Amino acid sequence: MAGHGPQSLAVLGKHLLAPTAPAGNAAGRGFRHLLAGDPRFRPFHYDGRPVDLDDAAQLKALRATIGRLSAMLERPPTAAEAKFFEDPTDPTDELNNTKVPAGYTYLLQLVAHDLVQSAASLSMVGDGRLALHNNRTQSLALQTLYGDGPAGLPLIYRQASPPVAGDEAQTSAYLRLGSMQSGDQKCPFRDLARINIASSQEEPSAGLPDVVIADIRNDDHAILSQLTTVFHLFHNGIVALLEQASPADAVPDGGDPAFGRYALARCITTLVYREIIRRDLLPLILHPAVAEAYKDSDAPLIEPFDGRIPLEFSYGAFRLGHAMVRPRYLINGNEASKFSLQDILDQTSKRRPQAMPFTFDWAVAWSLFFDMGEVQPNLSRRIRPFYSTQFLHPGVFPAFDETDRIGLAYRDMLSAAFAGLWSVPALVERLRDMPRLGRFFQESWVADREKREAALSAWLNESMPPGDLLPSGDVEALVKDPPLPFFLLFEAWHDPASEGRRFGPVASGIVADVIIGALAQERLVADEGRTGLNEIVTRLVGGRIPPDRLNSIAGIRTMADMIKATARMHGLDEAGTTPAFL
């Protein structure tokens, strides 16, 4: 129906709110600096002055320094570190993060895609002004999954099969999925939908190069595409449960029953996703003192959220997930499914269209990525100033400027420099004056300039590989005003309460404030965050979903809970399920 646009969640009745832009956001979405307009703002300096995108000489010198730093961050592992490469589940390895299973690395990536969709990488554009636009119209509303809905993006949806009696409009309520390659066995719909839209009859493309999803970044690699599939399955499972109710019961305020089921399933899926962020993800990654400060907070502690994403979040703190990435993962219980990161990055419709759809070897067994109490999962890496050398992949992160640097670290550090993020010394000084967080920062080693610079200097000098990639001038510059993402990596590793197992103090403050602010400002239901998920879901669909299924959905607090509920909805928790889902 033509009226099913972004505002249409309001059709579900008085308990739901139509998505709205935060007050004071007349300028629309986009980016801003943390504490935008603060008179104490000072951007990152290079060579004693702010980065000038029109100064060719300064940019050349900056690129050279960042290139040398990124070579250090992506240096080959030592002999002691090489052991870490081999066993992704070994809890005795000191570089494995036993506190954070590997699946959360990719949940963070999905959250990043849900918050930010910009035109290009700042490092790629060179002149960052083109890319400083965020196409998201809502924060943490799973737009990365749903796009503009069945009317705005119909290709990613399908109708009920067989059709539901009494549904005249037959709105497409299900998110599309694709089958896996399965030989002689029944083809399970456990992959994203993939097709071939040939560019021309003369030169047709081979394989399945086109993925049918709202955000093509969610097919950036095999693990993320499988995680996206889990969310599709969860949504579709709720739609199917609602179909079992009578059309009149499925939509509280009347209207198109199929669209009502879609909107209600989308709302519940998004509420569950937000609950996981609040109760599972943030407590795992935040510095303990920052997590405690935000534990019972219904509002940000640094500044109000206005719909725009701070650059210090998107180009700084949320890049820490890149350091959590492992060089190798065990995808399922088969030894043949232990894949390198480069294999995982290549396993996409864009890079391996002829290998699509996925074979069973690529079907993720989720107990290997989230703690379900049955097997030892893959573990994330401890966060430190180190990127896996598997990111040195010219097919994924090719060179793009005169430095000829490939890899991800160079892009991260250069993007931060081009974005003009807060200077680390200035940002720390400003955080010390926060009414509710200031005392914590005043007592932290981070706020002591001498201790901070001494620790950075010692680490840079001790960590240099043979060949002295960083001249003394680089070390001095990086100590006095380090690129924000580099400092936040170091902070996580050096902080005694983080030890690389959580974000450090500054990164935690930035991340918590943005996410808590977005959740508080853009509620899907009036009492979201104040009333438990169990009560809200029961209020929305109680009596329409069988009690046992309702309880398994309403009781979700963690990703493991959600995956188990998804398995139950689709019969994927049964013994002998091939390929294994749990």
Coordinates of C-alpha atoms in Angstrom, one line a residue:
M1 CA 0.0 0.0 0.0
A2 CA 1.2 3.4 -0.9
G3 CA 0.8 4.7 2.6
H4 CA 3.3 2.2 4.2
G5 CA 6.2 4.6 4.6
P6 CA 8.6 5.2 7.4
Q7 CA 5.9 6.6 9.7
S8 CA 3.6 3.7 9.5
L9 CA 4.5 1.9 12.7
A10 CA 1.9 4.3 14.2
V11 CA -0.9 2.1 12.8
L12 CA -0.2 -0.4 15.5
G13 CA -2.0 1.6 18.1
K14 CA -1.5 3.7 21.2
H15 CA 1.3 1.7 22.6
L16 CA 3.7 2.5 19.7
L17 CA 5.3 5.8 18.7
A18 CA 5.8 6.9 15.1
P19 CA 9.5 7.4 14.5
T20 CA 10.4 11.0 14.9
A21 CA 13.5 13.2 14.6
P22 CA 14.8 14.4 17.9
A23 CA 13.8 17.9 19.0
G24 CA 16.2 20.6 17.7
N25 CA 17.3 18.5 14.7
A26 CA 15.8 20.8 12.1
A27 CA 19.0 20.6 10.1
G28 CA 18.4 16.9 9.6
R29 CA 20.8 13.9 10.1
G30 CA 24.4 13.9 9.6
F31 CA 27.6 14.1 11.7
R32 CA 28.9 16.6 14.2
H33 CA 31.7 16.7 16.7
L34 CA 31.3 15.5 20.3
L35 CA 30.3 18.5 22.3
A36 CA 29.7 20.5 19.1
G37 CA 30.2 24.2 19.5
D38 CA 32.2 23.8 22.8
P39 CA 34.6 26.8 23.0
R40 CA 37.3 24.5 24.2
F41 CA 37.2 22.4 21.1
R42 CA 40.7 21.8 19.6
P43 CA 41.0 19.5 16.6
F44 CA 43.8 17.0 16.0
H45 CA 47.0 18.8 15.1
Y46 CA 49.8 17.6 12.8
D47 CA 53.1 19.5 12.7
G48 CA 51.8 21.9 15.3
R49 CA 48.6 23.0 13.4
P50 CA 45.2 21.6 12.3
V51 CA 45.1 19.4 9.3
D52 CA 44.5 21.6 6.2
L53 CA 42.9 19.6 3.4
D54 CA 44.1 22.2 0.9
D55 CA 47.8 22.1 2.0
A56 CA 49.4 19.5 -0.3
A57 CA 52.7 19.6 1.6
Q58 CA 51.2 19.0 5.0
L59 CA 49.0 16.2 3.6
K60 CA 51.9 14.5 2.0
A61 CA 53.9 14.5 5.3
L62 CA 50.8 13.4 7.3
R63 CA 50.2 10.5 4.9
A64 CA 53.8 9.4 5.3
T65 CA 53.6 9.5 9.1
I66 CA 50.2 7.7 9.2
G67 CA 51.6 5.1 6.7
R68 CA 54.5 4.4 9.0
L69 CA 52.2 4.1 12.0
S70 CA 49.8 1.8 10.2
A71 CA 52.8 -0.5 9.2
M72 CA 53.5 -0.7 12.9
L73 CA 49.9 -1.5 13.7
E74 CA 49.7 -4.2 11.0
R75 CA 53.2 -5.7 11.7
P76 CA 53.6 -9.5 11.3
P77 CA 53.0 -11.4 14.5
T78 CA 55.9 -12.5 16.7
A79 CA 56.6 -16.2 17.2
A80 CA 54.7 -16.0 20.5
E81 CA 51.7 -14.4 18.8
A82 CA 51.7 -16.9 16.0
K83 CA 50.2 -19.5 18.3
F84 CA 47.2 -17.2 18.7
F85 CA 46.6 -17.5 15.0
E86 CA 46.0 -21.3 15.2
D87 CA 43.4 -21.8 17.9
P88 CA 40.5 -19.3 17.9
T89 CA 38.9 -21.0 21.0
D90 CA 41.9 -21.4 23.3
P91 CA 41.1 -19.7 26.6
T92 CA 44.6 -20.1 27.9
D93 CA 46.1 -17.9 25.2
E94 CA 46.8 -14.5 26.7
L95 CA 45.9 -12.6 23.5
N96 CA 42.4 -14.2 23.4
N97 CA 39.7 -12.2 25.2
T98 CA 37.9 -14.7 27.3
K99 CA 35.4 -12.0 28.4
V100 CA 34.0 -11.4 24.9
P101 CA 33.1 -14.2 22.4
A102 CA 33.9 -13.4 18.8
G103 CA 30.3 -12.9 17.7
Y104 CA 30.2 -9.6 19.5
T105 CA 32.8 -8.2 17.1
Y106 CA 30.3 -8.6 14.3
L107 CA 27.3 -7.5 16.3
L108 CA 29.3 -4.2 16.8
Q109 CA 29.7 -4.0 13.0
L110 CA 25.9 -4.5 12.5
V111 CA 25.3 -1.7 15.1
A112 CA 27.7 0.5 13.3
H113 CA 25.9 0.0 10.0
D114 CA 22.6 0.7 11.7
L115 CA 23.9 4.0 13.1
V116 CA 25.8 5.3 10.1
Q117 CA 25.5 5.0 6.3
S118 CA 27.7 7.6 4.6
A119 CA 28.7 8.2 1.0
A120 CA 32.4 7.1 1.2
S121 CA 35.4 6.7 3.4
L122 CA 37.0 10.0 4.3
S123 CA 40.4 8.5 3.6
M124 CA 39.2 7.5 0.1
V125 CA 37.7 10.9 -0.7
G126 CA 40.7 12.8 0.4
D127 CA 38.6 15.9 0.8
G128 CA 36.4 14.7 3.6
R129 CA 33.6 17.1 2.9
L130 CA 31.9 14.8 0.4
A131 CA 31.5 12.0 2.8
L132 CA 30.2 13.9 5.8
H133 CA 26.6 12.9 5.5
N134 CA 24.7 10.2 7.3
N135 CA 21.8 8.7 5.4
R136 CA 20.2 7.1 8.4
T137 CA 16.8 8.7 9.4
Q138 CA 16.6 6.8 12.6
S139 CA 19.1 5.5 15.1
L140 CA 19.2 1.9 16.2
A141 CA 15.9 1.1 14.4
L142 CA 17.4 -1.7 12.2
Q143 CA 17.2 0.4 9.1
T144 CA 20.2 -1.6 8.0
L145 CA 17.9 -4.6 8.0
Y146 CA 14.6 -3.2 6.8
G147 CA 15.5 -0.2 4.6
D148 CA 12.3 1.8 3.9
G149 CA 10.0 -1.1 4.3
P150 CA 7.9 -3.2 1.8
A151 CA 6.7 -0.1 0.0
G152 CA 10.0 1.7 -0.2
L153 CA 12.2 -1.3 -0.9
P154 CA 10.0 -4.1 -2.1
L155 CA 12.7 -6.3 -3.6
I156 CA 14.0 -7.4 -0.2
Y157 CA 10.6 -8.6 0.9
R158 CA 8.3 -11.5 -0.1
Q159 CA 4.7 -12.4 0.5
A160 CA 3.4 -15.3 2.6
S161 CA 3.6 -18.7 0.9
P162 CA 0.9 -20.0 0.6
P163 CA -1.2 -16.8 0.8
V164 CA -3.0 -16.1 4.0
A165 CA -6.8 -16.3 3.7
G166 CA -8.4 -12.9 4.2
D167 CA -5.4 -10.9 3.3
E168 CA -6.6 -8.8 0.3
A169 CA -3.6 -6.5 0.0
Q170 CA -1.1 -9.3 0.4
T171 CA 1.7 -7.0 1.6
S172 CA 5.1 -8.6 1.5
A173 CA 5.8 -9.1 5.2
Y174 CA 8.7 -11.5 5.1
L175 CA 12.4 -10.6 4.6
R176 CA 13.9 -12.6 1.8
L177 CA 16.3 -15.4 2.4
G178 CA 18.2 -17.7 0.0
S179 CA 18.9 -21.4 0.0
M180 CA 22.3 -22.9 0.5
Q181 CA 24.1 -25.3 -1.8
S182 CA 23.3 -28.6 -0.3
G183 CA 24.1 -31.4 -2.8
D184 CA 21.4 -34.1 -2.5
Q185 CA 20.0 -32.8 0.8
K186 CA 17.1 -30.5 1.3
C187 CA 18.1 -26.9 0.7
P188 CA 17.8 -24.9 3.9
F189 CA 17.0 -21.1 3.6
R190 CA 20.1 -20.2 5.7
D191 CA 21.7 -17.6 3.4
L192 CA 21.0 -14.1 2.2
A193 CA 19.0 -14.0 -1.1
R194 CA 21.4 -13.8 -4.0
I195 CA 20.6 -13.3 -7.6
N196 CA 22.2 -12.4 -11.0
I197 CA 21.1 -9.2 -12.6
A198 CA 23.2 -9.4 -15.8
S199 CA 24.5 -6.0 -16.8
S200 CA 24.2 -6.8 -20.5
Q201 CA 23.2 -9.7 -22.8
E202 CA 26.6 -9.5 -24.5
E203 CA 28.6 -9.7 -21.3
P204 CA 26.5 -11.4 -18.7
S205 CA 28.0 -11.6 -15.2
A206 CA 28.8 -15.0 -13.8
G207 CA 27.5 -16.5 -10.6
L208 CA 25.3 -14.6 -8.1
P209 CA 26.9 -11.2 -7.8
D210 CA 23.9 -9.3 -6.5
V211 CA 22.7 -9.7 -2.8
V212 CA 19.1 -8.8 -2.0
I213 CA 19.3 -6.9 1.3
A214 CA 18.7 -3.4 2.5
D215 CA 22.3 -2.6 3.2
I216 CA 24.9 -4.3 0.9
R217 CA 27.6 -3.7 3.6
N218 CA 25.9 -6.5 5.5
D219 CA 27.5 -8.9 2.9
D220 CA 30.9 -7.5 3.6
H221 CA 32.1 -10.9 4.7
A222 CA 30.7 -14.3 5.6
I223 CA 30.2 -13.9 9.3
L224 CA 28.3 -10.7 9.0
S225 CA 26.1 -12.0 6.2
Q226 CA 25.2 -15.0 8.4
L227 CA 24.5 -12.8 11.4
T228 CA 22.2 -10.7 9.1
T229 CA 20.5 -14.0 8.2
V230 CA 19.8 -14.7 11.9
F231 CA 17.9 -11.3 12.2
H232 CA 15.9 -12.1 9.0
L233 CA 15.0 -15.5 10.4
F234 CA 13.9 -14.0 13.7
H235 CA 11.7 -11.4 12.0
N236 CA 10.2 -14.0 9.7
G237 CA 9.6 -16.4 12.6
I238 CA 7.5 -13.7 14.4
V239 CA 5.5 -13.0 11.2
A240 CA 4.8 -16.7 10.9
L241 CA 3.6 -16.9 14.5
L242 CA 1.3 -13.9 13.9
E243 CA -0.1 -15.5 10.8
Q244 CA -1.4 -18.3 13.1
A245 CA -3.7 -15.7 14.8
S246 CA -6.8 -14.6 13.0
P247 CA -6.3 -11.5 10.8
A248 CA -8.6 -9.4 13.1
D249 CA -6.4 -10.3 16.1
A250 CA -3.1 -9.7 14.3
V251 CA -3.6 -5.9 13.9
P252 CA -4.8 -4.1 17.0
D253 CA -6.3 -1.1 15.2
G254 CA -7.4 -2.7 12.0
G255 CA -6.0 -2.1 8.5
D256 CA -4.0 -4.3 6.2
P257 CA -3.4 -7.5 8.2
A258 CA -0.2 -8.5 6.3
F259 CA 1.3 -5.1 6.8
G260 CA 0.2 -5.1 10.4
R261 CA 2.1 -8.4 10.9
Y262 CA 5.2 -6.9 9.2
A263 CA 5.1 -3.8 11.3
L264 CA 4.5 -5.6 14.6
A265 CA 7.3 -8.2 13.8
R266 CA 9.6 -5.3 12.9
C267 CA 8.8 -3.5 16.1
I268 CA 9.4 -6.6 18.3
T269 CA 12.6 -7.5 16.4
T270 CA 13.9 -4.0 17.0
L271 CA 12.9 -3.9 20.6
V272 CA 14.8 -7.2 21.1
Y273 CA 17.8 -5.9 19.3
R274 CA 17.8 -2.8 21.5
E275 CA 17.5 -4.9 24.7
I276 CA 20.5 -6.9 23.6
I277 CA 22.5 -3.7 23.1
R278 CA 21.5 -2.5 26.6
R279 CA 21.7 -5.7 28.6
D280 CA 24.4 -7.7 26.7
L281 CA 26.6 -5.7 24.4
L282 CA 27.3 -2.6 26.4
P283 CA 28.1 -4.3 29.7
L284 CA 30.6 -6.5 27.9
I285 CA 32.5 -3.8 26.1
L286 CA 32.4 -0.8 28.4
H287 CA 35.0 0.1 31.0
P288 CA 33.7 -1.1 34.4
A289 CA 33.4 2.4 35.9
V290 CA 31.7 3.9 32.8
A291 CA 29.4 0.9 32.6
E292 CA 28.4 1.5 36.3
A293 CA 27.8 5.2 35.7
Y294 CA 25.4 4.4 32.8
K295 CA 23.9 1.3 34.4
D296 CA 20.7 2.9 35.6
S297 CA 20.8 6.0 33.3
D298 CA 18.0 6.7 31.0
A299 CA 19.8 9.6 29.4
P300 CA 23.3 10.5 28.2
L301 CA 25.8 11.9 30.7
I302 CA 28.0 14.0 28.3
E303 CA 25.5 15.8 26.1
P304 CA 21.9 15.4 24.7
F305 CA 21.5 13.3 21.6
D306 CA 20.2 15.3 18.6
G307 CA 20.1 12.7 15.9
R308 CA 23.6 13.5 14.5
I309 CA 26.4 11.0 15.2
P310 CA 29.6 12.5 16.7
L311 CA 32.6 12.0 14.4
E312 CA 34.6 11.0 17.5
F313 CA 32.2 8.0 17.7
S314 CA 32.1 6.8 14.1
Y315 CA 35.7 7.7 13.1
G316 CA 37.2 7.1 16.6
A317 CA 35.7 4.9 19.3
F318 CA 33.7 2.5 17.2
R319 CA 36.8 1.6 15.1
L320 CA 38.0 -0.4 18.1
G321 CA 36.1 -3.3 16.8
H322 CA 38.6 -3.7 14.0
A323 CA 41.3 -4.7 16.6
M324 CA 39.0 -7.4 18.0
V325 CA 39.0 -9.3 14.7
R326 CA 40.8 -12.6 14.6
P327 CA 43.0 -13.9 11.9
R328 CA 41.1 -17.2 11.8
Y329 CA 37.7 -18.6 12.9
L330 CA 36.1 -22.0 13.3
I331 CA 32.8 -21.5 11.5
N332 CA 31.1 -24.7 12.5
G333 CA 32.1 -28.1 14.0
N334 CA 33.9 -29.3 10.9
E335 CA 37.7 -28.9 10.9
A336 CA 37.3 -27.9 7.2
S337 CA 35.4 -24.9 8.3
K338 CA 38.4 -23.2 10.0
F339 CA 38.8 -20.3 7.7
S340 CA 41.3 -17.5 7.5
L341 CA 40.1 -13.9 7.8
Q342 CA 41.0 -13.3 4.1
D343 CA 38.8 -16.3 3.1
I344 CA 36.0 -14.9 5.2
L345 CA 36.4 -11.4 3.7
D346 CA 36.4 -12.9 0.2
Q347 CA 33.2 -15.0 0.7
T348 CA 30.7 -12.5 -0.6
S349 CA 28.6 -12.0 -3.7
K350 CA 30.8 -9.1 -4.8
R351 CA 34.2 -11.0 -4.5
R352 CA 33.2 -14.6 -5.1
P353 CA 29.9 -14.6 -7.1
Q354 CA 30.6 -18.0 -8.6
A355 CA 30.9 -19.5 -5.1
M356 CA 27.4 -18.3 -4.1
P357 CA 25.2 -19.3 -2.5
F358 CA 27.0 -20.6 0.6
T359 CA 27.9 -24.2 0.9
F360 CA 27.3 -26.0 4.3
D361 CA 31.0 -25.3 5.2
W362 CA 30.0 -21.7 5.6
A363 CA 26.9 -22.2 7.7
V364 CA 27.7 -20.7 11.1
A365 CA 27.1 -22.8 14.2
W366 CA 26.3 -19.9 16.6
S367 CA 27.5 -21.7 19.8
L368 CA 30.9 -21.1 18.3
F369 CA 30.4 -17.3 18.3
F370 CA 28.3 -16.6 21.4
D371 CA 28.4 -18.3 24.8
M372 CA 25.6 -20.8 25.0
G373 CA 27.2 -22.9 27.8
E374 CA 27.8 -25.9 25.6
V375 CA 31.1 -25.5 23.7
Q376 CA 34.0 -23.1 23.9
P377 CA 33.3 -20.3 21.4
N378 CA 35.7 -18.5 19.2
L379 CA 37.1 -15.6 21.3
S380 CA 37.7 -12.1 20.2
R381 CA 41.1 -10.6 20.2
R382 CA 42.2 -8.4 23.2
I383 CA 42.1 -4.8 22.1
R384 CA 45.5 -3.3 21.6
P385 CA 47.3 -1.2 19.0
F386 CA 47.4 -4.1 16.6
Y387 CA 45.4 -5.1 13.5
S388 CA 45.4 -8.6 12.0
T389 CA 47.8 -8.8 9.1
Q390 CA 44.9 -10.6 7.3
F391 CA 43.6 -7.0 6.7
L392 CA 46.5 -6.5 4.3
H393 CA 44.3 -7.7 1.5
P394 CA 44.7 -5.7 -1.7
G395 CA 41.4 -7.0 -3.0
V396 CA 39.5 -5.6 -0.1
F397 CA 41.6 -2.7 1.2
P398 CA 43.7 -1.7 -1.8
A399 CA 46.1 1.2 -2.0
F400 CA 44.5 4.5 -3.0
D401 CA 47.1 7.2 -2.7
E402 CA 50.8 7.9 -3.3
T403 CA 51.9 5.9 -0.2
D404 CA 50.7 2.7 -1.8
R405 CA 49.6 1.5 1.7
I406 CA 47.1 -1.3 1.6
G407 CA 45.1 -2.6 4.6
L408 CA 42.6 -1.2 7.1
A409 CA 44.8 0.5 9.7
Y410 CA 45.9 3.2 7.3
R411 CA 42.3 4.0 6.3
D412 CA 41.2 4.2 9.9
M413 CA 44.0 6.5 11.0
L414 CA 43.8 8.8 7.9
S415 CA 40.0 9.1 8.1
A416 CA 40.3 10.2 11.7
A417 CA 42.9 12.8 10.7
F418 CA 40.8 14.1 7.8
A419 CA 37.7 14.3 10.0
G420 CA 39.3 16.8 12.3
L421 CA 38.4 14.9 15.5
W422 CA 39.0 16.3 18.9
S423 CA 42.6 16.5 19.9
V424 CA 43.2 13.8 22.6
P425 CA 44.7 16.2 25.2
A426 CA 41.9 18.7 24.7
L427 CA 39.2 16.0 24.8
V428 CA 40.5 14.5 28.0
E429 CA 40.7 17.9 29.6
R430 CA 37.1 18.6 28.6
L431 CA 35.8 15.2 29.9
R432 CA 37.4 16.0 33.3
D433 CA 34.8 18.8 33.7
M434 CA 31.7 16.6 33.0
P435 CA 29.4 16.9 36.0
R436 CA 28.6 13.2 36.2
L437 CA 31.7 11.6 34.7
G438 CA 34.3 14.2 35.5
R439 CA 35.4 12.7 38.8
F440 CA 36.2 9.4 37.2
F441 CA 38.3 11.0 34.5
Q442 CA 40.1 13.2 37.1
E443 CA 41.2 10.1 38.9
S444 CA 42.2 8.2 35.8
W445 CA 45.7 7.9 34.5
V446 CA 44.4 9.1 31.1
A447 CA 43.9 12.7 32.6
D448 CA 47.5 12.9 33.8
R449 CA 49.4 14.3 30.8
E450 CA 52.8 13.3 32.0
K451 CA 51.7 9.7 32.7
R452 CA 49.8 9.5 29.4
E453 CA 52.7 10.7 27.3
A454 CA 55.3 8.6 29.1
A455 CA 53.2 5.5 28.6
L456 CA 52.7 6.3 24.9
S457 CA 56.4 7.0 24.4
A458 CA 57.5 3.8 26.1
W459 CA 55.0 1.7 24.1
L460 CA 56.0 3.3 20.7
N461 CA 59.7 2.8 21.3
E462 CA 59.4 -0.7 22.7
S463 CA 57.0 -1.9 20.0
M464 CA 59.0 -0.8 17.0
P465 CA 59.8 -3.7 14.7
P466 CA 63.3 -4.1 13.2
G467 CA 64.1 -1.3 10.9
D468 CA 62.8 1.5 13.1
L469 CA 59.7 2.4 11.0
L470 CA 59.0 5.4 13.2
P471 CA 61.5 8.2 13.2
S472 CA 61.9 10.2 16.5
G473 CA 59.9 13.0 15.0
D474 CA 57.0 10.7 14.4
V475 CA 57.2 9.4 18.0
E476 CA 57.2 12.9 19.4
A477 CA 54.2 14.0 17.3
L478 CA 52.2 10.8 18.1
V479 CA 52.9 11.2 21.8
K480 CA 51.8 14.8 22.0
D481 CA 48.7 14.5 19.8
P482 CA 47.9 11.0 18.7
P483 CA 45.2 10.2 16.1
L484 CA 42.1 9.4 18.3
P485 CA 41.6 5.8 17.1
F486 CA 45.2 5.0 17.8
F487 CA 45.1 6.5 21.3
L488 CA 41.8 4.6 22.1
L489 CA 43.4 1.3 21.1
F490 CA 46.4 2.1 23.3
E491 CA 44.1 3.2 26.1
A492 CA 42.2 -0.1 26.1
W493 CA 45.4 -2.1 26.2
H494 CA 47.1 0.1 28.9
D495 CA 44.2 0.8 31.3
P496 CA 44.5 -1.5 34.3
A497 CA 40.7 -2.0 34.5
S498 CA 40.4 -2.8 30.8
E499 CA 43.5 -4.8 29.9
G500 CA 42.4 -5.0 26.3
R501 CA 39.3 -6.9 27.3
R502 CA 37.0 -3.9 27.2
F503 CA 37.1 -0.4 25.8
G504 CA 39.1 2.2 27.8
P505 CA 37.7 5.1 29.7
V506 CA 37.5 7.7 26.9
A507 CA 36.2 5.3 24.2
S508 CA 33.6 3.9 26.7
G509 CA 32.3 7.4 27.5
I510 CA 31.9 8.2 23.9
V511 CA 30.2 5.0 22.9
A512 CA 27.9 4.8 26.0
D513 CA 26.8 8.4 25.5
V514 CA 25.9 8.0 21.9
I515 CA 24.1 4.7 22.2
I516 CA 22.2 5.5 25.5
G517 CA 21.3 8.9 24.1
A518 CA 19.9 7.4 20.8
L519 CA 17.9 4.8 22.7
A520 CA 16.5 7.3 25.1
Q521 CA 15.7 10.0 22.4
E522 CA 14.2 7.7 19.8
R523 CA 11.9 5.2 21.6
L524 CA 9.7 2.8 19.7
V525 CA 7.3 2.6 22.6
A526 CA 6.6 5.3 25.1
D527 CA 8.0 3.4 28.1
E528 CA 10.9 1.6 26.3
G529 CA 13.9 1.4 28.6
R530 CA 11.7 2.1 31.6
T531 CA 9.5 -1.0 31.4
G532 CA 10.9 -4.5 30.9
L533 CA 10.9 -6.1 27.5
N534 CA 8.8 -8.9 28.8
E535 CA 5.9 -6.5 29.7
I536 CA 6.2 -4.6 26.5
V537 CA 6.1 -7.6 24.2
T538 CA 3.3 -9.2 26.2
R539 CA 1.3 -6.0 25.8
L540 CA 1.9 -5.9 22.1
V541 CA 1.2 -9.5 21.1
G542 CA 0.0 -11.3 24.2
G543 CA -2.9 -13.7 23.2
R544 CA -1.7 -13.7 19.6
I545 CA 1.4 -15.9 20.1
P546 CA 1.4 -19.2 22.0
P547 CA 2.6 -18.7 25.6
D548 CA 5.7 -20.8 25.3
R549 CA 6.9 -18.9 22.1
L550 CA 5.9 -15.6 23.7
N551 CA 8.0 -16.3 26.8
S552 CA 11.0 -17.3 24.7
I553 CA 10.8 -14.0 22.8
A554 CA 9.9 -11.7 25.7
G555 CA 12.6 -13.2 27.9
I556 CA 15.5 -12.4 25.5
R557 CA 18.3 -10.5 27.1
T558 CA 21.4 -11.7 25.2
M559 CA 22.4 -12.7 21.7
A560 CA 22.5 -16.3 22.8
D561 CA 18.9 -15.9 24.0
M562 CA 17.8 -14.5 20.6
I563 CA 19.6 -17.2 18.6
K564 CA 18.0 -19.9 20.7
A565 CA 14.6 -18.4 20.2
T566 CA 15.2 -18.2 16.5
A567 CA 16.2 -21.8 16.4
R568 CA 13.0 -22.8 18.2
M569 CA 10.8 -20.8 15.8
H570 CA 12.3 -22.6 12.8
G571 CA 13.0 -26.1 14.2
L572 CA 16.7 -25.5 14.0
D573 CA 17.3 -26.6 17.6
E574 CA 16.5 -30.2 16.8
A575 CA 19.2 -32.9 16.9
G576 CA 20.6 -33.7 13.6
T577 CA 19.9 -30.3 12.0
T578 CA 22.0 -30.0 8.9
P579 CA 23.9 -27.8 8.8
A580 CA 24.0 -27.1 12.5
F581 CA 22.6 -23.8 13.6
L582 CA 23.4 -23.9 17.3

